[in-house]
PDB file of C-alpha atoms in Angstrom:
ATOM      1  CA  UNK A   1       8.579   5.313  14.940  1.00  0.00           C
ATOM      2  CA  UNK A   2       5.943   5.589  12.463  1.00  0.00           C
ATOM      3  CA  UNK A   3       3.129   2.325  13.032  1.00  0.00           C
ATOM      4  CA  UNK A   4      -0.290   1.667  12.749  1.00  0.00           C
ATOM      5  CA  UNK A   5      -2.393  -0.828  14.383  1.00  0.00           C
ATOM      6  CA  UNK A   6      -5.852  -2.765  12.813  1.00  0.00           C
ATOM      7  CA  UNK A   7      -7.292  -4.563  15.435  1.00  0.00           C
ATOM      8  CA  UNK A   8      -9.449  -7.260  14.293  1.00  0.00           C
ATOM      9  CA  UNK A   9      -8.273  -9.571  11.523  1.00  0.00           C
ATOM     10  CA  UNK A  10     -12.253  -9.599  10.192  1.00  0.00           C
ATOM     11  CA  UNK A  11     -15.464  -7.875  10.392  1.00  0.00           C
ATOM     12  CA  UNK A  12     -18.725  -9.493   9.893  1.00  0.00           C
ATOM     13  CA  UNK A  13     -20.761  -7.530   8.826  1.00  0.00           C
ATOM     14  CA  UNK A  14     -24.788  -8.642   7.214  1.00  0.00           C
ATOM     15  CA  UNK A  15     -25.753  -6.343   4.161  1.00  0.00           C
ATOM     16  CA  UNK A  16     -27.645  -3.376   4.427  1.00  0.00           C
ATOM     17  CA  UNK A  17     -26.069  -2.970   7.702  1.00  0.00           C
ATOM     18  CA  UNK A  18     -23.231   0.268   8.345  1.00  0.00           C
ATOM     19  CA  UNK A  19     -19.983  -1.696   8.973  1.00  0.00           C
ATOM     20  CA  UNK A  20     -17.153  -0.168  10.753  1.00  0.00           C
ATOM     21  CA  UNK A  21     -13.353  -1.412  10.067  1.00  0.00           C
ATOM     22  CA  UNK A  22     -10.725   0.685  13.318  1.00  0.00           C
ATOM     23  CA  UNK A  23      -7.415   1.875  12.966  1.00  0.00           C
ATOM     24  CA  UNK A  24      -5.458   3.925  14.856  1.00  0.00           C
ATOM     25  CA  UNK A  25      -2.201   4.929  14.484  1.00  0.00           C
ATOM     26  CA  UNK A  26       1.116   6.270  16.416  1.00  0.00           C
ATOM     27  CA  UNK A  27       3.300   9.164  14.350  1.00  0.00           C
ATOM     28  CA  UNK A  28       5.667  11.694  15.385  1.00  0.00           C
ATOM     29  CA  UNK A  29       3.907  14.783  13.862  1.00  0.00           C
ATOM     30  CA  UNK A  30       0.922  15.457  11.832  1.00  0.00           C
ATOM     31  CA  UNK A  31      -0.089  12.126   9.869  1.00  0.00           C
ATOM     32  CA  UNK A  32      -1.733  12.428   7.467  1.00  0.00           C
ATOM     33  CA  UNK A  33      -3.776   8.824   6.659  1.00  0.00           C
ATOM     34  CA  UNK A  34      -5.025   6.632   4.408  1.00  0.00           C
ATOM     35  CA  UNK A  35      -7.988   3.980   3.536  1.00  0.00           C
ATOM     36  CA  UNK A  36      -6.630   1.576   0.597  1.00  0.00           C
ATOM     37  CA  UNK A  37      -8.850  -1.632  -0.326  1.00  0.00           C
ATOM     38  CA  UNK A  38      -7.854  -5.069  -2.219  1.00  0.00           C
ATOM     39  CA  UNK A  39      -9.981  -7.307  -4.534  1.00  0.00           C
ATOM     40  CA  UNK A  40      -8.641 -10.993  -4.816  1.00  0.00           C
ATOM     41  CA  UNK A  41      -5.932 -11.284  -6.809  1.00  0.00           C
ATOM     42  CA  UNK A  42      -5.759  -7.745  -7.585  1.00  0.00           C
ATOM     43  CA  UNK A  43      -3.573  -4.979  -6.321  1.00  0.00           C
ATOM     44  CA  UNK A  44      -4.081  -2.128  -3.732  1.00  0.00           C
ATOM     45  CA  UNK A  45      -7.048   1.161  -4.827  1.00  0.00           C
ATOM     46  CA  UNK A  46      -6.854   3.554  -3.163  1.00  0.00           C
ATOM     47  CA  UNK A  47      -9.885   5.047  -1.139  1.00  0.00           C
ATOM     48  CA  UNK A  48      -9.363   8.254   0.696  1.00  0.00           C
ATOM     49  CA  UNK A  49      -6.783   9.925   2.961  1.00  0.00           C
ATOM     50  CA  UNK A  50      -6.784  13.149   5.612  1.00  0.00           C
ATOM     51  CA  UNK A  51      -4.617  15.736   5.374  1.00  0.00           C
ATOM     52  CA  UNK A  52      -5.869  18.426   7.420  1.00  0.00           C
ATOM     53  CA  UNK A  53      -8.922  19.933   7.872  1.00  0.00           C
ATOM     54  CA  UNK A  54     -12.360  18.535   8.790  1.00  0.00           C
ATOM     55  CA  UNK A  55     -11.796  15.667  10.472  1.00  0.00           C
ATOM     56  CA  UNK A  56     -14.715  13.587   8.533  1.00  0.00           C
ATOM     57  CA  UNK A  57     -12.916  12.165   5.182  1.00  0.00           C
ATOM     58  CA  UNK A  58     -15.550  10.852   2.292  1.00  0.00           C
ATOM     59  CA  UNK A  59     -14.246   8.776  -0.151  1.00  0.00           C
ATOM     60  CA  UNK A  60     -15.248   6.193  -3.014  1.00  0.00           C
ATOM     61  CA  UNK A  61     -17.553   3.990  -3.207  1.00  0.00           C
ATOM     62  CA  UNK A  62     -19.515   6.236  -0.610  1.00  0.00           C
ATOM     63  CA  UNK A  63     -17.044   4.917   2.457  1.00  0.00           C
ATOM     64  CA  UNK A  64     -15.925   8.074   5.420  1.00  0.00           C
ATOM     65  CA  UNK A  65     -13.899   7.813   7.326  1.00  0.00           C
ATOM     66  CA  UNK A  66     -13.523  10.339  10.924  1.00  0.00           C
ATOM     67  CA  UNK A  67      -9.956  11.433  12.193  1.00  0.00           C
ATOM     68  CA  UNK A  68      -9.923  11.851  15.795  1.00  0.00           C
ATOM     69  CA  UNK A  69      -7.312  13.097  17.018  1.00  0.00           C
ATOM     70  CA  UNK A  70      -7.619  12.401  20.653  1.00  0.00           C
ATOM     71  CA  UNK A  71      -8.176   9.252  20.472  1.00  0.00           C
ATOM     72  CA  UNK A  72      -5.335   9.355  17.594  1.00  0.00           C
ATOM     73  CA  UNK A  73      -7.718   6.246  15.382  1.00  0.00           C
ATOM     74  CA  UNK A  74      -8.943   6.303  11.559  1.00  0.00           C
ATOM     75  CA  UNK A  75     -11.957   4.484  11.364  1.00  0.00           C
ATOM     76  CA  UNK A  76     -13.542   3.868   7.984  1.00  0.00           C
ATOM     77  CA  UNK A  77     -16.999   3.635   7.637  1.00  0.00           C
ATOM     78  CA  UNK A  78     -20.386   2.803   5.997  1.00  0.00           C
ATOM     79  CA  UNK A  79     -24.029   3.713   5.858  1.00  0.00           C
ATOM     80  CA  UNK A  80     -24.888   0.748   4.166  1.00  0.00           C
ATOM     81  CA  UNK A  81     -22.760  -2.340   3.207  1.00  0.00           C
ATOM     82  CA  UNK A  82     -23.157  -4.075   0.175  1.00  0.00           C
ATOM     83  CA  UNK A  83     -21.516  -7.940   0.039  1.00  0.00           C
ATOM     84  CA  UNK A  84     -19.406  -6.623  -3.244  1.00  0.00           C
ATOM     85  CA  UNK A  85     -17.057  -4.645  -0.389  1.00  0.00           C
ATOM     86  CA  UNK A  86     -16.181  -8.072   0.884  1.00  0.00           C
ATOM     87  CA  UNK A  87     -12.240  -7.869   0.405  1.00  0.00           C
ATOM     88  CA  UNK A  88      -9.009  -7.501   2.437  1.00  0.00           C
ATOM     89  CA  UNK A  89      -8.851  -2.612   4.051  1.00  0.00           C
ATOM     90  CA  UNK A  90      -5.114  -1.056   4.720  1.00  0.00           C
ATOM     91  CA  UNK A  91      -5.312   1.807   6.723  1.00  0.00           C
ATOM     92  CA  UNK A  92      -1.392   3.668   6.413  1.00  0.00           C
ATOM     93  CA  UNK A  93       0.171   6.502   8.023  1.00  0.00           C
ATOM     94  CA  UNK A  94       3.236   9.358   6.724  1.00  0.00           C
ATOM     95  CA  UNK A  95       4.195  11.080   8.808  1.00  0.00           C
ATOM     96  CA  UNK A  96       5.382  14.487   7.328  1.00  0.00           C
ATOM     97  CA  UNK A  97       9.341  15.059   6.323  1.00  0.00           C
ATOM     98  CA  UNK A  98       9.177  11.112   5.263  1.00  0.00           C
ATOM     99  CA  UNK A  99       7.645  10.081   2.185  1.00  0.00           C
ATOM    100  CA  UNK A 100       6.331   6.399   3.045  1.00  0.00           C
ATOM    101  CA  UNK A 101       3.429   4.991   3.596  1.00  0.00           C
ATOM    102  CA  UNK A 102       3.423   2.619   7.279  1.00  0.00           C
ATOM    103  CA  UNK A 103       0.501  -0.081   6.433  1.00  0.00           C
ATOM    104  CA  UNK A 104      -1.712  -1.423   8.824  1.00  0.00           C
ATOM    105  CA  UNK A 105      -2.132  -5.645   8.617  1.00  0.00           C
ATOM    106  CA  UNK A 106      -5.300  -5.281   7.501  1.00  0.00           C
ATOM    107  CA  UNK A 107      -8.714  -6.143   7.809  1.00  0.00           C
ATOM    108  CA  UNK A 108     -11.086  -8.783   6.231  1.00  0.00           C
ATOM    109  CA  UNK A 109     -14.125  -7.098   5.669  1.00  0.00           C
ATOM    110  CA  UNK A 110     -16.942 -10.186   4.776  1.00  0.00           C
ATOM    111  CA  UNK A 111     -20.814  -8.536   4.197  1.00  0.00           C
ATOM    112  CA  UNK A 112     -23.291 -11.403   4.185  1.00  0.00           C
ATOM    113  CA  UNK A 113     -26.686 -10.641   1.701  1.00  0.00           C
TER     114      UNK A 113
ATOM    115  CA  UNK B   1      -6.363   7.233 -17.768  1.00  0.00           C
ATOM    116  CA  UNK B   2      -3.847   4.018 -17.964  1.00  0.00           C
ATOM    117  CA  UNK B   3      -2.991   2.490 -14.234  1.00  0.00           C
ATOM    118  CA  UNK B   4       0.296   1.989 -13.243  1.00  0.00           C
ATOM    119  CA  UNK B   5       1.239  -1.063 -14.291  1.00  0.00           C
ATOM    120  CA  UNK B   6       3.468  -4.260 -13.867  1.00  0.00           C
ATOM    121  CA  UNK B   7       5.180  -7.059 -15.299  1.00  0.00           C
ATOM    122  CA  UNK B   8       4.925 -10.036 -15.518  1.00  0.00           C
ATOM    123  CA  UNK B   9       1.914 -10.444 -13.442  1.00  0.00           C
ATOM    124  CA  UNK B  10       3.879 -13.654 -12.378  1.00  0.00           C
ATOM    125  CA  UNK B  11       7.625 -14.813 -12.020  1.00  0.00           C
ATOM    126  CA  UNK B  12       8.774 -17.999 -10.765  1.00  0.00           C
ATOM    127  CA  UNK B  13      11.894 -18.341 -10.357  1.00  0.00           C
ATOM    128  CA  UNK B  14      14.314 -21.319  -9.127  1.00  0.00           C
ATOM    129  CA  UNK B  15      16.642 -20.353  -6.038  1.00  0.00           C
ATOM    130  CA  UNK B  16      19.524 -18.704  -6.176  1.00  0.00           C
ATOM    131  CA  UNK B  17      18.640 -17.324 -10.158  1.00  0.00           C
ATOM    132  CA  UNK B  18      18.764 -13.322 -10.496  1.00  0.00           C
ATOM    133  CA  UNK B  19      15.132 -12.060 -11.486  1.00  0.00           C
ATOM    134  CA  UNK B  20      14.024  -8.231 -12.313  1.00  0.00           C
ATOM    135  CA  UNK B  21      10.152  -6.719 -12.507  1.00  0.00           C
ATOM    136  CA  UNK B  22       9.657  -3.456 -13.958  1.00  0.00           C
ATOM    137  CA  UNK B  23       6.201  -0.833 -12.963  1.00  0.00           C
ATOM    138  CA  UNK B  24       6.095   1.644 -15.501  1.00  0.00           C
ATOM    139  CA  UNK B  25       4.254   4.371 -12.888  1.00  0.00           C
ATOM    140  CA  UNK B  26       1.208   7.253 -14.166  1.00  0.00           C
ATOM    141  CA  UNK B  27       2.276   9.250 -16.494  1.00  0.00           C
ATOM    142  CA  UNK B  28       2.891  12.440 -15.065  1.00  0.00           C
ATOM    143  CA  UNK B  29       3.747  10.892 -11.851  1.00  0.00           C
ATOM    144  CA  UNK B  30       7.064  12.477 -10.443  1.00  0.00           C
ATOM    145  CA  UNK B  31       7.386   9.934  -7.422  1.00  0.00           C
ATOM    146  CA  UNK B  32       7.626   6.097  -7.618  1.00  0.00           C
ATOM    147  CA  UNK B  33       7.775   3.216  -4.743  1.00  0.00           C
ATOM    148  CA  UNK B  34       7.861  -0.285  -4.966  1.00  0.00           C
ATOM    149  CA  UNK B  35       6.659  -2.303  -1.554  1.00  0.00           C
ATOM    150  CA  UNK B  36       6.346  -6.099  -0.732  1.00  0.00           C
ATOM    151  CA  UNK B  37       3.543  -7.600   0.626  1.00  0.00           C
ATOM    152  CA  UNK B  38       3.841 -11.099   1.892  1.00  0.00           C
ATOM    153  CA  UNK B  39       2.341 -13.119   4.531  1.00  0.00           C
ATOM    154  CA  UNK B  40       4.563 -12.960   7.737  1.00  0.00           C
ATOM    155  CA  UNK B  41       6.196  -9.169   6.945  1.00  0.00           C
ATOM    156  CA  UNK B  42       2.869  -7.697   6.098  1.00  0.00           C
ATOM    157  CA  UNK B  43       3.056  -4.723   3.398  1.00  0.00           C
ATOM    158  CA  UNK B  44       6.746  -2.848   3.474  1.00  0.00           C
ATOM    159  CA  UNK B  45       8.257  -0.207   2.410  1.00  0.00           C
ATOM    160  CA  UNK B  46      11.071  -0.911  -0.281  1.00  0.00           C
ATOM    161  CA  UNK B  47      12.435   1.550  -2.293  1.00  0.00           C
ATOM    162  CA  UNK B  48      11.116   5.586  -2.483  1.00  0.00           C
ATOM    163  CA  UNK B  49      12.463   7.172  -6.208  1.00  0.00           C
ATOM    164  CA  UNK B  50      11.433  11.247  -6.049  1.00  0.00           C
ATOM    165  CA  UNK B  51      12.790  12.999  -9.479  1.00  0.00           C
ATOM    166  CA  UNK B  52      16.514  13.276 -10.126  1.00  0.00           C
ATOM    167  CA  UNK B  53      16.802  12.500  -6.070  1.00  0.00           C
ATOM    168  CA  UNK B  54      18.885  10.113  -4.643  1.00  0.00           C
ATOM    169  CA  UNK B  55      16.335   7.434  -4.114  1.00  0.00           C
ATOM    170  CA  UNK B  56      15.543   6.421  -0.732  1.00  0.00           C
ATOM    171  CA  UNK B  57      16.515   2.741  -0.100  1.00  0.00           C
ATOM    172  CA  UNK B  58      16.249   2.753   3.415  1.00  0.00           C
ATOM    173  CA  UNK B  59      13.435  -0.146   2.913  1.00  0.00           C
ATOM    174  CA  UNK B  60      15.768  -2.726   0.953  1.00  0.00           C
ATOM    175  CA  UNK B  61      16.544  -5.818   2.610  1.00  0.00           C
ATOM    176  CA  UNK B  62      19.673  -7.120   1.472  1.00  0.00           C
ATOM    177  CA  UNK B  63      21.917  -5.825  -0.826  1.00  0.00           C
ATOM    178  CA  UNK B  64      20.449  -8.517  -2.984  1.00  0.00           C
ATOM    179  CA  UNK B  65      17.714  -5.757  -3.339  1.00  0.00           C
ATOM    180  CA  UNK B  66      18.440  -3.151  -5.809  1.00  0.00           C
ATOM    181  CA  UNK B  67      16.977  -0.849  -8.237  1.00  0.00           C
ATOM    182  CA  UNK B  68      17.176   2.153 -10.794  1.00  0.00           C
ATOM    183  CA  UNK B  69      14.701   4.050 -12.469  1.00  0.00           C
ATOM    184  CA  UNK B  70      15.302   5.758 -16.045  1.00  0.00           C
ATOM    185  CA  UNK B  71      14.382   8.873 -17.543  1.00  0.00           C
ATOM    186  CA  UNK B  72      12.390   9.194 -14.139  1.00  0.00           C
ATOM    187  CA  UNK B  73      10.219   7.497 -15.709  1.00  0.00           C
ATOM    188  CA  UNK B  74      10.155   3.881 -15.681  1.00  0.00           C
ATOM    189  CA  UNK B  75      11.205   1.851 -13.133  1.00  0.00           C
ATOM    190  CA  UNK B  76      13.165  -2.145 -12.469  1.00  0.00           C
ATOM    191  CA  UNK B  77      13.162  -3.516  -9.296  1.00  0.00           C
ATOM    192  CA  UNK B  78      16.555  -6.595  -9.896  1.00  0.00           C
ATOM    193  CA  UNK B  79      16.976  -9.322  -6.448  1.00  0.00           C
ATOM    194  CA  UNK B  80      20.020 -10.800  -7.406  1.00  0.00           C
ATOM    195  CA  UNK B  81      20.374 -14.711  -6.174  1.00  0.00           C
ATOM    196  CA  UNK B  82      17.132 -15.283  -5.194  1.00  0.00           C
ATOM    197  CA  UNK B  83      16.002 -16.782  -1.976  1.00  0.00           C
ATOM    198  CA  UNK B  84      12.823 -18.819  -0.980  1.00  0.00           C
ATOM    199  CA  UNK B  85      12.453 -16.324   1.590  1.00  0.00           C
ATOM    200  CA  UNK B  86      11.754 -13.047  -1.089  1.00  0.00           C
ATOM    201  CA  UNK B  87       9.007 -14.836  -2.321  1.00  0.00           C
ATOM    202  CA  UNK B  88       6.409 -12.480  -1.948  1.00  0.00           C
ATOM    203  CA  UNK B  89       4.053  -9.600  -4.079  1.00  0.00           C
ATOM    204  CA  UNK B  90       6.114  -6.738  -5.111  1.00  0.00           C
ATOM    205  CA  UNK B  91       4.011  -4.418  -5.371  1.00  0.00           C
ATOM    206  CA  UNK B  92       4.906  -0.282  -7.646  1.00  0.00           C
ATOM    207  CA  UNK B  93       3.320   2.910  -6.848  1.00  0.00           C
ATOM    208  CA  UNK B  94       3.495   6.122  -7.800  1.00  0.00           C
ATOM    209  CA  UNK B  95       2.091   9.194  -7.268  1.00  0.00           C
ATOM    210  CA  UNK B  96       1.631  12.792  -8.468  1.00  0.00           C
ATOM    211  CA  UNK B  97       4.533  14.689  -5.926  1.00  0.00           C
ATOM    212  CA  UNK B  98       6.631  13.230  -3.193  1.00  0.00           C
ATOM    213  CA  UNK B  99       4.779  14.173   0.062  1.00  0.00           C
ATOM    214  CA  UNK B 100       1.393  12.776   2.001  1.00  0.00           C
ATOM    215  CA  UNK B 101      -0.386  15.632   0.328  1.00  0.00           C
ATOM    216  CA  UNK B 102      -0.536  12.892  -3.227  1.00  0.00           C
ATOM    217  CA  UNK B 103      -2.017   9.610  -2.874  1.00  0.00           C
ATOM    218  CA  UNK B 104       0.105   6.854  -3.573  1.00  0.00           C
ATOM    219  CA  UNK B 105      -1.616   4.479  -6.493  1.00  0.00           C
ATOM    220  CA  UNK B 106      -0.170   1.049  -7.013  1.00  0.00           C
ATOM    221  CA  UNK B 107      -0.024  -1.362  -9.365  1.00  0.00           C
ATOM    222  CA  UNK B 108      -1.546  -5.125  -9.517  1.00  0.00           C
ATOM    223  CA  UNK B 109       1.900  -6.611  -8.340  1.00  0.00           C
ATOM    224  CA  UNK B 110       4.145  -9.097  -9.589  1.00  0.00           C
ATOM    225  CA  UNK B 111       3.732 -12.773  -7.506  1.00  0.00           C
ATOM    226  CA  UNK B 112       6.785 -14.053  -6.998  1.00  0.00           C
ATOM    227  CA  UNK B 113       7.644 -17.351  -6.220  1.00  0.00           C
ATOM    228  CA  UNK B 114      11.112 -18.470  -5.335  1.00  0.00           C
ATOM    229  CA  UNK B 115      11.351 -22.480  -5.742  1.00  0.00           C
TER     230      UNK B 115
END
C-alpha cells in the first residue's frame, strides 16, 4: 500500500534562513510526487511535482524539492524563507497505474520575522 | 483562467439530513476527484471520475456517500442521512487528464458541519 510520511508536525524558521520540510514515501512502483500548500480556510495550492528526470525540481514561489530514490525522500526546500510562507504543507504521492493522491499528515511551517 | 469552484463554501446541517455538494472543475479538465479533509483522518481520497469511464469509488466510506458527474463537467457529491462524523472539509480537484504526470488542482472546499 502507498503511504507518505511527514515526520514533523511543525517546522519553525526565522525569516531569511533556509527551510526544509521533510517527506518520505512508500510506493510499489515509480512514484509521482507532489507538494501542496494550504493557507487558512483555503484549498490546496499546487507547488511542484516530480515525475521523472532531474532529481531537483523547481516550483512556485521559489520552492524546490529534491527527489532521493535511495532514501525514498522528497524534501521541500527554500533558500530564504519569508513570513508569508507560513502555512500548512502537504506532500503527496501517486503510484503509476493509480489515480488518487495519497497525502502525508501535513507540516505546519512557521516563519518568524 | 478560472480555477476549481465549489459550493456552498459552508454547510451546517442536522444529523440525518441529506446534503449535496457541488464542484465545477477547470474548463477542459477531464479528470475530477473528491477528497475529504478532517482532523482525525487527514486528507482522504473519496472518488475519481475520468471521462466516460466508470468512476473509481474505492474511497467512499459508506453507501451513504455517492457522487455523479453530469456531462463530463460538474460533479455533485451527495451524503445521505448525515452523521456527525461526516463533518469535514470536502475538497474537489481536477486535472487535465488522468495519470500522475498531470497535477491535480484543488478548489477552496466545502466545510460541512453536522450537528
